[in-house]
Coordinates of C-alpha atoms and ligand atoms in Angstrom, one line a residue:
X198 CA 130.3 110.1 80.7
X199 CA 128.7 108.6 83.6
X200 CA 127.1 108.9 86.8
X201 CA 125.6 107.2 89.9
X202 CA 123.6 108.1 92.2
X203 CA 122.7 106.2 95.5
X204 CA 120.1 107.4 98.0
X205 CA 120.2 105.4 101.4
X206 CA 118.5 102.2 101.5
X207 CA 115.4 102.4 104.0
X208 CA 114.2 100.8 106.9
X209 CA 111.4 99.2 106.5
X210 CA 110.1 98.9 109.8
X211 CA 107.4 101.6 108.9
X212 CA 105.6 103.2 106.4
X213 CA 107.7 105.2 103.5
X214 CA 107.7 109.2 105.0
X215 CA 108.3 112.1 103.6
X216 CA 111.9 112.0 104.2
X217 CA 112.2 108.8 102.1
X218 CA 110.3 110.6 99.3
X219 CA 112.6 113.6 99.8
X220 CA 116.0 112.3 98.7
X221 CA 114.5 109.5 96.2
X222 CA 113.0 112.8 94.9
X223 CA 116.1 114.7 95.0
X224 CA 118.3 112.1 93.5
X225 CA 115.5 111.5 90.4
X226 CA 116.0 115.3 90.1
X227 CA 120.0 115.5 89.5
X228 CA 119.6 112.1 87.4
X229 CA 117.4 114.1 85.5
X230 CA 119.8 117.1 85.2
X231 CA 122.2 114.7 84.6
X232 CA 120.7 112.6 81.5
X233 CA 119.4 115.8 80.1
X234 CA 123.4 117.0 80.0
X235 CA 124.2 113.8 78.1
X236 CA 125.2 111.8 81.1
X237 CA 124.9 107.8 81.2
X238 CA 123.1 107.3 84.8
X239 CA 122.7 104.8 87.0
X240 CA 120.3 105.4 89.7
X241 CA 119.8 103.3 93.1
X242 CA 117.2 103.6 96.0
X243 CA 115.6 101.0 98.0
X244 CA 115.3 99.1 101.3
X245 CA 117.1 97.8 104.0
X246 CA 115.5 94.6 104.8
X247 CA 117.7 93.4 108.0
X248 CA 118.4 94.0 111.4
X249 CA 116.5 93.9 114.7
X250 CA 114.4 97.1 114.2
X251 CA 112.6 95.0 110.9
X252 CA 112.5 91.6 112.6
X253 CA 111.1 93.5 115.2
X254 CA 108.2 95.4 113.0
X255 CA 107.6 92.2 111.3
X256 CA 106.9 90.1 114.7
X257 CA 104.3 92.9 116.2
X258 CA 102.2 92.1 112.8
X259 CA 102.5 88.7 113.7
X260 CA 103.4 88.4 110.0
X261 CA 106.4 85.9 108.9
X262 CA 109.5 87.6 108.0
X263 CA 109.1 87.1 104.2
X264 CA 105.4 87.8 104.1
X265 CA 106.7 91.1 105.8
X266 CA 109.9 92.3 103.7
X267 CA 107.5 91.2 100.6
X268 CA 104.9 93.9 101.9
X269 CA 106.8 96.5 102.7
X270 CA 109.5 96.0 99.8
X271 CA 106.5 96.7 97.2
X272 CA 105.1 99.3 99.7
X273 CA 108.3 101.5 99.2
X274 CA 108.5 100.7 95.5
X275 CA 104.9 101.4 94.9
X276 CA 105.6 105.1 96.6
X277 CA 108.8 105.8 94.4
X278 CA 107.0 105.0 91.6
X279 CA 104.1 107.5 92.1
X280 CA 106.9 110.2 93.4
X281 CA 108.2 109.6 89.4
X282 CA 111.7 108.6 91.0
X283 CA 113.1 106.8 87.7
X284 CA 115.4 104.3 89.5
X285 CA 117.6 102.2 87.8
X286 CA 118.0 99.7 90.6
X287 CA 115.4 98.7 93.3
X288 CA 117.9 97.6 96.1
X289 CA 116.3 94.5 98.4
X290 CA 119.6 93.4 100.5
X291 CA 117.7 89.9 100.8
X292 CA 119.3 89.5 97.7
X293 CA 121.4 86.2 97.5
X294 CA 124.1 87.8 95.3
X295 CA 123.7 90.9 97.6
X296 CA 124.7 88.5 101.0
X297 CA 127.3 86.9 99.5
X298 CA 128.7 89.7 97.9
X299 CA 129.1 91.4 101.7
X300 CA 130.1 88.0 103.1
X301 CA 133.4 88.0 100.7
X302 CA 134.0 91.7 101.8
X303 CA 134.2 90.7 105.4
X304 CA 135.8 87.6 105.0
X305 CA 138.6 90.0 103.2
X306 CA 139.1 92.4 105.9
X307 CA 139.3 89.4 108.5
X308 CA 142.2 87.5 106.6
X309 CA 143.8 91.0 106.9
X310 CA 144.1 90.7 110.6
X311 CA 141.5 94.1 110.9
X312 CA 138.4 92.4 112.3
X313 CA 138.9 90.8 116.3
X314 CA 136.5 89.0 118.3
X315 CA 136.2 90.5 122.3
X316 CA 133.7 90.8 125.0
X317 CA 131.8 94.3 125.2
X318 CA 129.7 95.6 128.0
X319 CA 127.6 98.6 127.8
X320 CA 124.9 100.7 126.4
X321 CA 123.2 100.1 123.5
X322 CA 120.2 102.0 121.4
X323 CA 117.8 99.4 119.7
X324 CA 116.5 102.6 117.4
X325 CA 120.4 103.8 116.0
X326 CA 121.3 99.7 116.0
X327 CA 124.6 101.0 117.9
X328 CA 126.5 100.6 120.9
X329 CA 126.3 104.0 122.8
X330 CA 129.2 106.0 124.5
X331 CA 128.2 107.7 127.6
X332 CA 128.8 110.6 125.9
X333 CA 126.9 109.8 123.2
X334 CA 124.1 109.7 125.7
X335 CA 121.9 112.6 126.9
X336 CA 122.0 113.5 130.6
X337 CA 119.6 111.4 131.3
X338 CA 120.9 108.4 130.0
X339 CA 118.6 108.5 126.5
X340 CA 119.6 108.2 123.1
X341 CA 119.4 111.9 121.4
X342 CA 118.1 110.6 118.4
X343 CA 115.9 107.9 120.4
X344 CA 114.7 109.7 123.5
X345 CA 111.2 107.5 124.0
X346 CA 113.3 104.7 123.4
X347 CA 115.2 102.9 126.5
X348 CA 119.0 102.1 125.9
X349 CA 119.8 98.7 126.9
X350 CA 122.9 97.5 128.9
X351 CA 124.5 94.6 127.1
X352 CA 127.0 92.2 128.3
X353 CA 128.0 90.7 124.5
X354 CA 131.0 88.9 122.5
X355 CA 131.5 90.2 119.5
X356 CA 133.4 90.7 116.2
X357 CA 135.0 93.9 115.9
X358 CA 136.3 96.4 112.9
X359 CA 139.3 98.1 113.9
X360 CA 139.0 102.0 113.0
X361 CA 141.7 103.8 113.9
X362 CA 144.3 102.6 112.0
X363 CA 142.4 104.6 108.6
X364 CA 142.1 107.5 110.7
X365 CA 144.5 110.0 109.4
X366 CA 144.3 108.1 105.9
X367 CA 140.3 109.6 105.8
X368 CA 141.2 113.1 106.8
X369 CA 144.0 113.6 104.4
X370 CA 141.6 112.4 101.9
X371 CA 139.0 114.7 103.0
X372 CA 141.7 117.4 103.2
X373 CA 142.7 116.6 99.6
X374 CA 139.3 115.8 98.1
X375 CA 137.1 119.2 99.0
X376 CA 134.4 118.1 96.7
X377 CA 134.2 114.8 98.6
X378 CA 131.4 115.9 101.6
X379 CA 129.4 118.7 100.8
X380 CA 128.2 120.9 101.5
X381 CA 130.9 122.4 104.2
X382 CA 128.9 122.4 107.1
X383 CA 129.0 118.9 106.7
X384 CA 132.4 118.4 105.7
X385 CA 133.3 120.4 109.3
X386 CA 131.1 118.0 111.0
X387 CA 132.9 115.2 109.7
X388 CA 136.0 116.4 110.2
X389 CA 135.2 116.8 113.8
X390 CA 134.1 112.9 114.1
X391 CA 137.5 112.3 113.1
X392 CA 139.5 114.8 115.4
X393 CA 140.0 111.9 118.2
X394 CA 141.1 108.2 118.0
X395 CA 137.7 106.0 117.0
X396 CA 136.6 103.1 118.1
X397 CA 136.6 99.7 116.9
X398 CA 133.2 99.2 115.3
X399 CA 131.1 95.9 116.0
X400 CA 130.4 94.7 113.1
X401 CA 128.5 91.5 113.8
X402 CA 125.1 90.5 116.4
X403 CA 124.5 87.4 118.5
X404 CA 122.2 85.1 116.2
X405 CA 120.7 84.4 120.2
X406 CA 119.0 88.0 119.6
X407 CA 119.4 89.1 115.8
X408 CA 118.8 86.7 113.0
X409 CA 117.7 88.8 110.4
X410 CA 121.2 89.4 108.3
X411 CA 124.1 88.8 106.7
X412 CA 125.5 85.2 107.8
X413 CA 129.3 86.3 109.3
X414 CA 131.5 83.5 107.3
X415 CA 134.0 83.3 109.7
X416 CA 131.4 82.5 112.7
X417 CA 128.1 81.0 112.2
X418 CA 126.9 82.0 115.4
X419 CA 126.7 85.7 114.2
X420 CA 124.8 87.8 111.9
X421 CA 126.7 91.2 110.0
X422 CA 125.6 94.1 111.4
X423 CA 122.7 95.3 109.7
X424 CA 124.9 99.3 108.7
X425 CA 127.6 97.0 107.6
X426 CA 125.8 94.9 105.3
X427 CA 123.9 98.0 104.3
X428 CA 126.6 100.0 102.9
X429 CA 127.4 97.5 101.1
X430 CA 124.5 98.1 98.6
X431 CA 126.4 100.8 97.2
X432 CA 128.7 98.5 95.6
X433 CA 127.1 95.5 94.9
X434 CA 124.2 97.4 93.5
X435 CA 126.8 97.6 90.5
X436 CA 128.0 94.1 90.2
X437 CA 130.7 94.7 92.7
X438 CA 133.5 92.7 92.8
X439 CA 132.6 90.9 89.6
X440 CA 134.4 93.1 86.7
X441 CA 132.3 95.7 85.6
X442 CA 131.4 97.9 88.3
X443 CA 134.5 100.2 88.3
X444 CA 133.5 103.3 85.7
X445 CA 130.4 103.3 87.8
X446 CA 132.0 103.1 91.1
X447 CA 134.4 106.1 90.0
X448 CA 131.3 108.4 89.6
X449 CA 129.7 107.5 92.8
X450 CA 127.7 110.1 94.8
X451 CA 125.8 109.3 97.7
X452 CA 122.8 111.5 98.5
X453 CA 121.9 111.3 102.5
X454 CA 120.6 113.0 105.5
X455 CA 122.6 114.8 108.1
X456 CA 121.7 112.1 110.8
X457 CA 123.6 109.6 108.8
X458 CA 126.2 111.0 108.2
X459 CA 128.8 109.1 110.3
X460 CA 127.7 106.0 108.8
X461 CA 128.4 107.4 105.7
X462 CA 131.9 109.2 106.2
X463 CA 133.4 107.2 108.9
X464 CA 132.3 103.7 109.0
X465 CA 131.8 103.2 104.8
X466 CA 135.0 104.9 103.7
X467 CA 137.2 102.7 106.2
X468 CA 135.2 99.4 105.4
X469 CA 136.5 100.2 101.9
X470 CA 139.9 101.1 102.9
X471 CA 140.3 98.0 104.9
X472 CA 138.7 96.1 101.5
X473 CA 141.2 98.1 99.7
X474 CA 138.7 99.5 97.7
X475 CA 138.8 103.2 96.3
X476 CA 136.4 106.0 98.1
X477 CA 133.1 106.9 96.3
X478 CA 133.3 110.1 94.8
X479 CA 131.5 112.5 96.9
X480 CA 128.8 112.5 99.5
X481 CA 125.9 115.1 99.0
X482 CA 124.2 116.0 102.8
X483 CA 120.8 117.3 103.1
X484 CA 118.9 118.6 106.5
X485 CA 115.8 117.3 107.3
X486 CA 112.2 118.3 106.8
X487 CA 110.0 120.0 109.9
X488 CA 106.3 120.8 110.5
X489 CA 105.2 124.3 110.0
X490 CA 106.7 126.5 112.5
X491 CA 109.5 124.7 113.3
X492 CA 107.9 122.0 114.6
X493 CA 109.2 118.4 114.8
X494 CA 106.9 116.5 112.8
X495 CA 104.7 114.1 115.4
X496 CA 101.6 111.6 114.9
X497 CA 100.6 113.0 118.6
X498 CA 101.0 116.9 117.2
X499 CA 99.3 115.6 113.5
X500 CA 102.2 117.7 111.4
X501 CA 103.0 114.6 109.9
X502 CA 103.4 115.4 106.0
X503 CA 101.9 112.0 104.3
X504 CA 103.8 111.6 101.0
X505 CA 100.9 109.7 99.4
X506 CA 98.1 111.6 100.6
X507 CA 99.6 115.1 99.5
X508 CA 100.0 113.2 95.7
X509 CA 96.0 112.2 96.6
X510 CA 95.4 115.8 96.8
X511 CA 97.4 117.6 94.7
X512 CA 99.0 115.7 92.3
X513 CA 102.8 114.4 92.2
X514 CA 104.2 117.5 90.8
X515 CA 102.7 119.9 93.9
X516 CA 105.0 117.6 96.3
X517 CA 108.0 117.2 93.9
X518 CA 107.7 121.1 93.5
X519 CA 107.5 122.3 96.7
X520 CA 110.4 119.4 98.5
X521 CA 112.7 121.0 95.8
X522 CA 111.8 124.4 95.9
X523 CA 112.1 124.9 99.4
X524 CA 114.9 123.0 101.3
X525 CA 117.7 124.2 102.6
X526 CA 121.2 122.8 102.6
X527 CA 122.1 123.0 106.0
X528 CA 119.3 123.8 107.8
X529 CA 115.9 122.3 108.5
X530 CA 112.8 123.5 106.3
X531 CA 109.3 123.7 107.1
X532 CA 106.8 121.2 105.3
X533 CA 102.5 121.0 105.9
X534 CA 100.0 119.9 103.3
X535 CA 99.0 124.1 103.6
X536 CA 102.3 125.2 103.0
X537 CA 102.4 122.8 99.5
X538 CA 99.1 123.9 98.7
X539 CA 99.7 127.2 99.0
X540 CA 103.2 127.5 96.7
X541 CA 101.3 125.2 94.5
X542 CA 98.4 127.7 94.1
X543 CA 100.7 130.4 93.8
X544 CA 103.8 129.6 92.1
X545 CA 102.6 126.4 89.5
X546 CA 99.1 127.7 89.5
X547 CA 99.1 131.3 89.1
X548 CA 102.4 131.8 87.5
X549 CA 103.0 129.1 85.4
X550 CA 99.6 127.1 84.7
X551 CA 97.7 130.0 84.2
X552 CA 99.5 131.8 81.6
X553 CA 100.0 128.8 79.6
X554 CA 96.4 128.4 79.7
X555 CA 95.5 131.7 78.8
X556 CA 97.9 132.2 76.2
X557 CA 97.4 128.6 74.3
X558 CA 93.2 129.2 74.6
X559 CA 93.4 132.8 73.1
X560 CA 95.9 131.1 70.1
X561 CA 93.7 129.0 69.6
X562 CA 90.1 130.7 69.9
X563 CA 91.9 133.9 67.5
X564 CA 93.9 131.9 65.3
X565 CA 92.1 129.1 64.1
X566 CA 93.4 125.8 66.5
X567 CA 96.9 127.3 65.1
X568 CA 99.7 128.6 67.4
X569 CA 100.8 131.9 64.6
X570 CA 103.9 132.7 63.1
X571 CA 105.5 135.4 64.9
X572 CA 106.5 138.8 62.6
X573 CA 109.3 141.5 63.6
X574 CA 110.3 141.6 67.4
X575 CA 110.8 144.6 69.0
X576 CA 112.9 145.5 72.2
X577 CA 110.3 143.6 75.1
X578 CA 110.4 140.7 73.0
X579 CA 114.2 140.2 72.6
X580 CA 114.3 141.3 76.5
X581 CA 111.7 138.6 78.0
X582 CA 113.6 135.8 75.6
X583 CA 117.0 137.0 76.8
X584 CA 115.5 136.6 80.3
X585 CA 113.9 133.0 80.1
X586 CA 117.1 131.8 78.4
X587 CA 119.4 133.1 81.0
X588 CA 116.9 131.8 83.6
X589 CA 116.8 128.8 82.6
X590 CA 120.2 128.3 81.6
X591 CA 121.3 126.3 85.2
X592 CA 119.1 123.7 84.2
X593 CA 121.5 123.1 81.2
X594 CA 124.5 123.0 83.6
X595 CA 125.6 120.7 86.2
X596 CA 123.1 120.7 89.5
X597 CA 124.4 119.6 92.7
X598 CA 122.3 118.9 95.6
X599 CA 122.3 122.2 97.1
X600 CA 121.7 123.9 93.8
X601 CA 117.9 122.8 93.2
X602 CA 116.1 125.5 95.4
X603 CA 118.1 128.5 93.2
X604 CA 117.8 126.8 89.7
X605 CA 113.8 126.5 90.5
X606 CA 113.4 130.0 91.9
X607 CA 115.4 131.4 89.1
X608 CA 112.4 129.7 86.8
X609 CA 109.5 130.9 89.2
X610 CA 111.4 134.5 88.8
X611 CA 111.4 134.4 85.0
X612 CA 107.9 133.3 85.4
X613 CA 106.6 136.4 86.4
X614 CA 108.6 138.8 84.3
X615 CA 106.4 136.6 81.4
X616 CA 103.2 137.3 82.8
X617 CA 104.3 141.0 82.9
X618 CA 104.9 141.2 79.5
X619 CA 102.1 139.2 78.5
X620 CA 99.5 141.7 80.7
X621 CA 101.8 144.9 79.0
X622 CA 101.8 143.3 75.8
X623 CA 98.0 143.1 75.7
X624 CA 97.2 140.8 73.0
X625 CA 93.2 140.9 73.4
X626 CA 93.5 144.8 72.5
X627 CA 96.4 144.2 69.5
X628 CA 93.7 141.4 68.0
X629 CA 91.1 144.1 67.8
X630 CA 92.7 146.3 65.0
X631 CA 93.7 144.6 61.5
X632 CA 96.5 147.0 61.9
X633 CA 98.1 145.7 65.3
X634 CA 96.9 141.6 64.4
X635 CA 100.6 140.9 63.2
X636 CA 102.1 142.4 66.5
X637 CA 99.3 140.3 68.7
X638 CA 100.6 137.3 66.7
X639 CA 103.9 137.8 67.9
X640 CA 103.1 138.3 71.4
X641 CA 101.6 134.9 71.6
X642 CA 104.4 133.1 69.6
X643 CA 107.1 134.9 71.9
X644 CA 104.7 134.0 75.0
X645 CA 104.7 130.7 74.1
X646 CA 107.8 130.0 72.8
X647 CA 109.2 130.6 75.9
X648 CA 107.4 128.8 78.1
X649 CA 108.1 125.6 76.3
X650 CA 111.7 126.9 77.1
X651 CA 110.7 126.9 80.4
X652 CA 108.9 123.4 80.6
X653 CA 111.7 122.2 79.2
X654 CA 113.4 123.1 81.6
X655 CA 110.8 121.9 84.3
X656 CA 111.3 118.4 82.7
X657 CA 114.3 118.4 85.1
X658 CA 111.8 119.1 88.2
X659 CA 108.1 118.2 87.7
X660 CA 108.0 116.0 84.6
X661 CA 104.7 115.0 84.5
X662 CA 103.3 118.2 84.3
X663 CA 106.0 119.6 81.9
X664 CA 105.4 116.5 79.8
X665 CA 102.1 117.6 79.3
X666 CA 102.8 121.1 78.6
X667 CA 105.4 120.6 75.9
X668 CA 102.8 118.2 73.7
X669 CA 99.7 121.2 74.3
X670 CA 102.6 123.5 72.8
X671 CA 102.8 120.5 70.5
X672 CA 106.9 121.1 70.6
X673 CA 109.2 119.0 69.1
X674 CA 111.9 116.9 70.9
X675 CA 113.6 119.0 73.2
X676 CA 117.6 118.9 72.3
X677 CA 119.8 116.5 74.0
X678 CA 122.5 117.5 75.5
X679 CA 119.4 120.3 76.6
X680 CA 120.5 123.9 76.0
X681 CA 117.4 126.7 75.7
X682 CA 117.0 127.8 72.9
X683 CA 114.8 130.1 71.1
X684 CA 112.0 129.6 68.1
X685 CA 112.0 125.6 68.3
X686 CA 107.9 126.2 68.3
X687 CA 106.7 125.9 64.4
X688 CA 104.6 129.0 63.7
X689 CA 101.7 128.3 61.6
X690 CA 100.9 124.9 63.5
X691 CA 98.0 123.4 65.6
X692 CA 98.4 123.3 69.3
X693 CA 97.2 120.4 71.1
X694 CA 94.4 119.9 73.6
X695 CA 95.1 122.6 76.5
X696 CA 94.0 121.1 79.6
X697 CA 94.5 123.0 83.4
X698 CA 97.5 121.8 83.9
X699 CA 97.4 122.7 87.7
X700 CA 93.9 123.3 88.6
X701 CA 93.1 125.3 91.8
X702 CA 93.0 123.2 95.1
X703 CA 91.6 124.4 98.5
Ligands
LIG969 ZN1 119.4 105.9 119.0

């Protein structure tokens, strides 16, 4: 069985921001799920190192374009890597096999007939790359997305893809293939991109203003439009057309945010169907992040959430925590260094950090470095066991996208319930009396048995941290595929070094 997932390739004509770190995150997380389940994965992030935007970025640094691309290319890499994304594939579309791979794809659709060269005059937005409809176009004549950006008027020849024709052929497939945009919001949205005739899309830029790109092979006086040769990524990430790439291809999702979504499910489905290549699989569609309050995020406002500065503060697994506990699916959520440090404190802290701490030191101050062998349960201990299986049961089964915020509250959830029974339970008292030692002992086996079910299970979201857990517990390998299940702690055995796994932060 496999599976591949793709997060959109970034622009690198800025620093990496939150929202990069949010769906590299995101996609790590359901690779996660996915390997734990017995998948074979692939996974693929990177950056999108052409068009005007980065040729622009790299001029204002006065820095040669390959100085620059090198910079920020490790820049982006560097962040992933600290986020813990476990990417099988670094994308860098500088890539000779990359280029020529897109070149033969567009030298394809033009010997079909599908790709004509004509005069265009009109708006464009330097910020979307695009040409602009006037009703694209505010009242005011701004790009929506763009507003402190100026459109341009252009006056350009240029090489065309025509759309239309693959129309109807996209929304029967959407029609027949439910799973294929999710969630529905998003499918709706879609479906309303494609409820009138499109455009042809240009496909190509003037070398005169853009030179950072894809060579077009039919016209050396033009460069591929930077979404074209973008998209492309997705396949030739995978070897693409070499053999090879197909049982990959067939599983392909593609993880993005809302704002690209007509990239996604207009222009890249009908490149393919004018390659006559098959759809990818599905494409999951998140909202974006605000500042507290509702707030767009702003240097001017200083809500802007710093992806490496919150891991300065509080460690990877506060930020990996909070960007999957708290999104919504289709509408914005609220992000500020407080607002992690607070569910942090509260949630990995208090309810999970704290009573593994407490627990393991008490096993191992009473019982001799040992964690003890449980004796007879009675009724609270089969209850809280049947409750951190069943909580942590989704993290056995399949997660999509929009399933990440419930599968970790379901775990926060259970983690209460086990701090109630552990203050009910009272194991300082039962230690007291020779006659209540056994039952103490099989308070702390039961308390600790189940929260390696639930680090286990946390391996999915915050593996660092749950790493570190499971060898304290000292537990053996959890099982692959990953089910929870009970008594895999030996009783009778030493515990590890207990460390705070998520000390307090201010
Ligand atoms: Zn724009």
């Amino acid at each position: 069985m496999k599976s591949y997932i793709t997060t959109p390739i970034y622009y690198v004509n800025g620093s990496p921001h939150i929202g990069h770190a949010f769906t590299s995150v995101m996609a790590d997380i359901l690779k996660r799920n996915r390997v734990a389940l017995g998948y074979e994965l692939m996974l693929s992030t990177g950056v999108d190192e052409h068009g005007q935007k980065n040729q622009e970025a790299a001029a204002e640094l006065d820095m040669s374009v390959t100085d620059y691309l090198e910079m920020r290319g490790k820049e982006f890499r560097d962040v992933f890597d600290r986020l813990g994304v476990a990417y099988d594939y670094f994308v860098r579309t500088s890539r000779e096999g990359h280029k020529t791979a897109v070149a033969g794809m567009e030298q394809a659709i033009f010997d079909k007939g599908l790709i004509v060269k004509k005069q265009y005059t009109g708006t464009y937005c330097k910020g979307c790359e695009e040409f602009k409809k006037e009703s694209d176009l505010t009242d005011d004549g701004q790009c929506p997305l763009h507003p402190t950006m100026k459109v341009e008027q252009t006056d350009e020849t240029n090489y065309f893809l025509k759309m239309e024709p693959y129309r109807e052929r996209l929304l029967q497939h959407i029609a027949d293939n439910p799973e294929f945009v999710q969630p529905e919001a998003f499918r709706n949205e879609l479906k309303q991109m494609l409820s009138e005739p499109l455009e042809d899309l240009c496909i190509s830029r003037p070398k005169a203003r853009v030179t950072l790109g894809v060579d077009l092979p039919f016209d050396p006086d033009f460069v591929t439009y930077v979404w074209f040769d973008a998209l492309a990524n997705y396949l030739t990430n995978i070897g693409w057309p070499e053999d090879g790439y197909e049982d990959w291809w067939a599983e392909c999702e593609h993880l993005i945010g809302k704002d690209i979504l007509k990239p996604h499910g207009v222009y890249w489905p009908i490149m393919l169907m004018a390659a006559g290549l098959p759809l990818p699989k599905k494409l999951s569609v998140h909202s974006h992040w605000v500042g507290a309050g509702g707030v767009k995020m702003s240097k001017s406002i200083g809500n802007v959430v710093d992806p490496i500065e919150v891991i300065d503060k509080l460690g990877v697994d506060a930020l990996r925590w909070y960007l999957a506990r708290h999104m919504r699916a289709d509408s914005d959520s609220q992000i500020s260094v407080d607002l992690i440090t607070q569910t942090y404190n509260s949630e990995l802290g208090n309810k999970v950090g704290n009573l593994l701490s407490r627990a393991a030191k008490f096993s191992k101050a009473r019982f001799d470095g040992t964690l003890p062998a449980p004796g007879p349960l009675n009724a609270q201990d089969e209850a809280i066991r049947k409750s951190v299986v069943e909580a942590t049961r989704g993290m056995s089964a399949w997660m999509n996208l929009a399933d990440i915020p419930a599968r970790a509250q379901a775990i926060i959830t259970v983690s209460d319930e086990m701090n109630n029974y552990f203050a009910e339970q009272a194991p300082w008292d039962l230690i007291k009396n020779e006659d209540t030692r056994e039952r103490c002992q099989t308070v702390i086996y039961v308390t600790l048995d189940c929260l390696r079910i639930v680090m286990e299970a946390l391996l999915q979201i915050i593996p660092g941290s749950a790493g570190k857990a499971l060898k304290m517990l000292n537990a053996p390998e959890p099982p692959l595929p990953w089910t929870p299940e009970l008594d895999k702690l030996q009783g009778d055995s030493e515990l590890g070094e207990i460390e705070t796994l998520f000390p307090r932060v201010q």
